[in-house]
Coordinates of C-alpha atoms in Angstrom, one line a residue:
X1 CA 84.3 195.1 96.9
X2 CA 83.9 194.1 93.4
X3 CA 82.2 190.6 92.2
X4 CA 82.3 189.2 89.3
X5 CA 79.9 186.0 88.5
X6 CA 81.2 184.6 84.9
X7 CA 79.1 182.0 83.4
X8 CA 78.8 180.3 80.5
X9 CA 76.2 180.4 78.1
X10 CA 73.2 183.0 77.8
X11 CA 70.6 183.9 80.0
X12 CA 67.1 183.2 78.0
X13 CA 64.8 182.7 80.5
X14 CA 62.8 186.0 81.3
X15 CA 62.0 184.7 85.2
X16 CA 66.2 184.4 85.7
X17 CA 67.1 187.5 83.8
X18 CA 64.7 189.4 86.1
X19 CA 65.1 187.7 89.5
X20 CA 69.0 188.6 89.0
X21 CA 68.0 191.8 88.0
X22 CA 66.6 192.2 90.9
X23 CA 69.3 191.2 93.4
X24 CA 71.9 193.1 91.1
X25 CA 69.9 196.2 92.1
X26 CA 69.9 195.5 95.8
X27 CA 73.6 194.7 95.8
X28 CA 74.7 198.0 93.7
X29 CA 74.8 200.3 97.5
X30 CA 77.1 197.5 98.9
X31 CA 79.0 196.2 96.0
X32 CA 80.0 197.0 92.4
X33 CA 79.0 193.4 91.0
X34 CA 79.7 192.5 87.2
X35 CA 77.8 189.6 85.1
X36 CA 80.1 188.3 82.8
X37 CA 78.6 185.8 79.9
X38 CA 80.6 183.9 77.5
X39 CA 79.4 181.6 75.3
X40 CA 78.8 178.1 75.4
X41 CA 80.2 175.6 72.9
X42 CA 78.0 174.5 70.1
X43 CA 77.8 170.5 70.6
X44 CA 75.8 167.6 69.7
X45 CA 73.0 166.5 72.9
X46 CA 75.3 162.9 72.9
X47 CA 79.2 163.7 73.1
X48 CA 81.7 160.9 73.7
X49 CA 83.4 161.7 77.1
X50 CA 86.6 163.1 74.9
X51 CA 84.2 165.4 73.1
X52 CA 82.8 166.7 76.1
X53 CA 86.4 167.5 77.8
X54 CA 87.2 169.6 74.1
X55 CA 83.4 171.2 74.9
X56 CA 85.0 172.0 78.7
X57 CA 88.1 172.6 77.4
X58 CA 87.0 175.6 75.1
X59 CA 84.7 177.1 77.2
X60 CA 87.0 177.1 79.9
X61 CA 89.4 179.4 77.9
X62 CA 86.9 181.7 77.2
X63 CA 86.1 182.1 81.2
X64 CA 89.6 182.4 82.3
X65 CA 90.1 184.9 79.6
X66 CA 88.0 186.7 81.6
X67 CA 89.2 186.6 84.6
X68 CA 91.7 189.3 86.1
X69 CA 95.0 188.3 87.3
X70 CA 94.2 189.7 90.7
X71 CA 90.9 188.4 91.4
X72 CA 90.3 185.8 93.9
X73 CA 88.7 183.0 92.1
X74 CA 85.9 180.9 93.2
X75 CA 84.7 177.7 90.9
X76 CA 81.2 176.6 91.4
X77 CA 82.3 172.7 91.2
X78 CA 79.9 169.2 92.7
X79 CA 83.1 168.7 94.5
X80 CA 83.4 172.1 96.2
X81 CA 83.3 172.8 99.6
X82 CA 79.9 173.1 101.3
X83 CA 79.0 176.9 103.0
X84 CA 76.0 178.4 104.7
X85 CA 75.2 181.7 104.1
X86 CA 76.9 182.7 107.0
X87 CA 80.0 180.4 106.1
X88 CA 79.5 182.8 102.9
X89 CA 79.6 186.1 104.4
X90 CA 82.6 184.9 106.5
X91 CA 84.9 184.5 103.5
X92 CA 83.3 187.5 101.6
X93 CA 84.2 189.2 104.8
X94 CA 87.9 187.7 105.1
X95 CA 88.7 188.4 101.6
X96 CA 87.4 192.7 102.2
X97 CA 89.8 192.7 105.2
X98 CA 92.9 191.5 103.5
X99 CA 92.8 192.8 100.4
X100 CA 91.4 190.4 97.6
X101 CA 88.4 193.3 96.8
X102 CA 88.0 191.6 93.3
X103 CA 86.2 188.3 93.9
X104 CA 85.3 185.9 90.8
X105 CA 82.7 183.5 91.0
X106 CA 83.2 181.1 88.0
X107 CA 80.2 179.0 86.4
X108 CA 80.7 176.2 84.0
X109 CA 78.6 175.0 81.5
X110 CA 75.9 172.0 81.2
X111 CA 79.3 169.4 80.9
X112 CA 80.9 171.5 84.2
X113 CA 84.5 173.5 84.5
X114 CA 87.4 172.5 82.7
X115 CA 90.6 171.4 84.7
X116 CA 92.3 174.6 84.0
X117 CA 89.4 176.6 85.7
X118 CA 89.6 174.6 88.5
X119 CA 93.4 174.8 88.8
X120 CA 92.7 178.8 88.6
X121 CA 90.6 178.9 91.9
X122 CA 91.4 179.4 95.2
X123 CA 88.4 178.2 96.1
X124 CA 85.5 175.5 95.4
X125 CA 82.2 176.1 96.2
X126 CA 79.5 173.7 95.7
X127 CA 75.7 174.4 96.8
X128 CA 74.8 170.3 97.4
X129 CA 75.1 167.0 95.5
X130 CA 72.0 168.1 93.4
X131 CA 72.4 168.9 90.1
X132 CA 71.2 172.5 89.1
X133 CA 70.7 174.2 85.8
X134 CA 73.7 176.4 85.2
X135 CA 71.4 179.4 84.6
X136 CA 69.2 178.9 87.6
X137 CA 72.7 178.9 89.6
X138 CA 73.2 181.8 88.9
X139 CA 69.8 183.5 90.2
X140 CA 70.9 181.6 93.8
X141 CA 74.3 182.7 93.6
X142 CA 73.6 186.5 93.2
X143 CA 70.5 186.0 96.0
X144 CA 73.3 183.6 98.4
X145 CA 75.8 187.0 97.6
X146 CA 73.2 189.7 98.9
X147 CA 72.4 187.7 101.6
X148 CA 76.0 187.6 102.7
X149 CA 76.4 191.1 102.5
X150 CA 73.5 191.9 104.5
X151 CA 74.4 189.8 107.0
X152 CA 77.9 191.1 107.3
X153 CA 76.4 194.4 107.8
X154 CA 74.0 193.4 110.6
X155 CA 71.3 194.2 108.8
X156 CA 67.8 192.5 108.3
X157 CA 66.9 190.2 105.7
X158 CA 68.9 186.3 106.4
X159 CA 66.2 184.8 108.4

């Protein structure tokens, strides 16, 4: 199976960049898993709301420009459905068996995913009603991901 996690903006923070590191490393037996990076819109700290949607906007072409027709896509959205792990496993597991190997897991930016990201995924996942750092999601992503693979292999490590 091959994921792809792409985000937007830079990873900076040396803690992130090495806890994903670290999971990366654990999933490459199971998984081939790409980290895809585009960057974030250069804005002022205040936008109007119409600002923000062009900040969205823009950053939401340069995601789904890197996305690949075939993959199954899956937008990190506050309005997404909520999974366990388990839930998690399950889908990663359904998708293997019938034939979507490319997943996409698809992170907006500090304003969230533009419409057209949204309207590109087969799926919305959201991980609560709190609102995390869009780099820090990414570290629980890539650890809620090798988690999900361990448990669909039976193996030790989910409890």
């Amino acid at each position: 199976m091959h994921i792809q996690i792409a985000a937007v903006g830079k990873l900076k923070e040396k803690y992130l960049v090495l806890g994903i590191a670290e999971y990366a490393k654990r999933l490459g037996p199971y998984v081939k898993l790409t980290l895809t990076e585009v960057p974030d819109e250069k804005a002022p700290e205040t936008m109007s709301a119409a600002e923000e949607a062009i900040v969205r906007e823009r950053e939401g072409e340069r995601l789904l420009a890197q996305l690949k027709p075939e993959a199954h896509v899956v937008a990190l959205a506050l309005e997404g459905e909520l999974w366990s792990s388990e839930d998690l496993a399950g889908q990663l597991d359904k998708l293997a068996t019938y034939g979507r190997s490319h997943v996409a897991f698809v992170i907006g930016g500090s304003n969230g995913l533009a419409p057209n990201v949204l309207q590109r995924a087969q799926q919305k996942l959201s991980f609560g009603r709190m609102t995390l750092p869009h780099q820090l999601m990414r570290l629980v992503l890539v650890e809620q991901i090798y988690r999900a693979v361990k448990i669909n292999r039976g193996e030790p490590y989910h409890k």
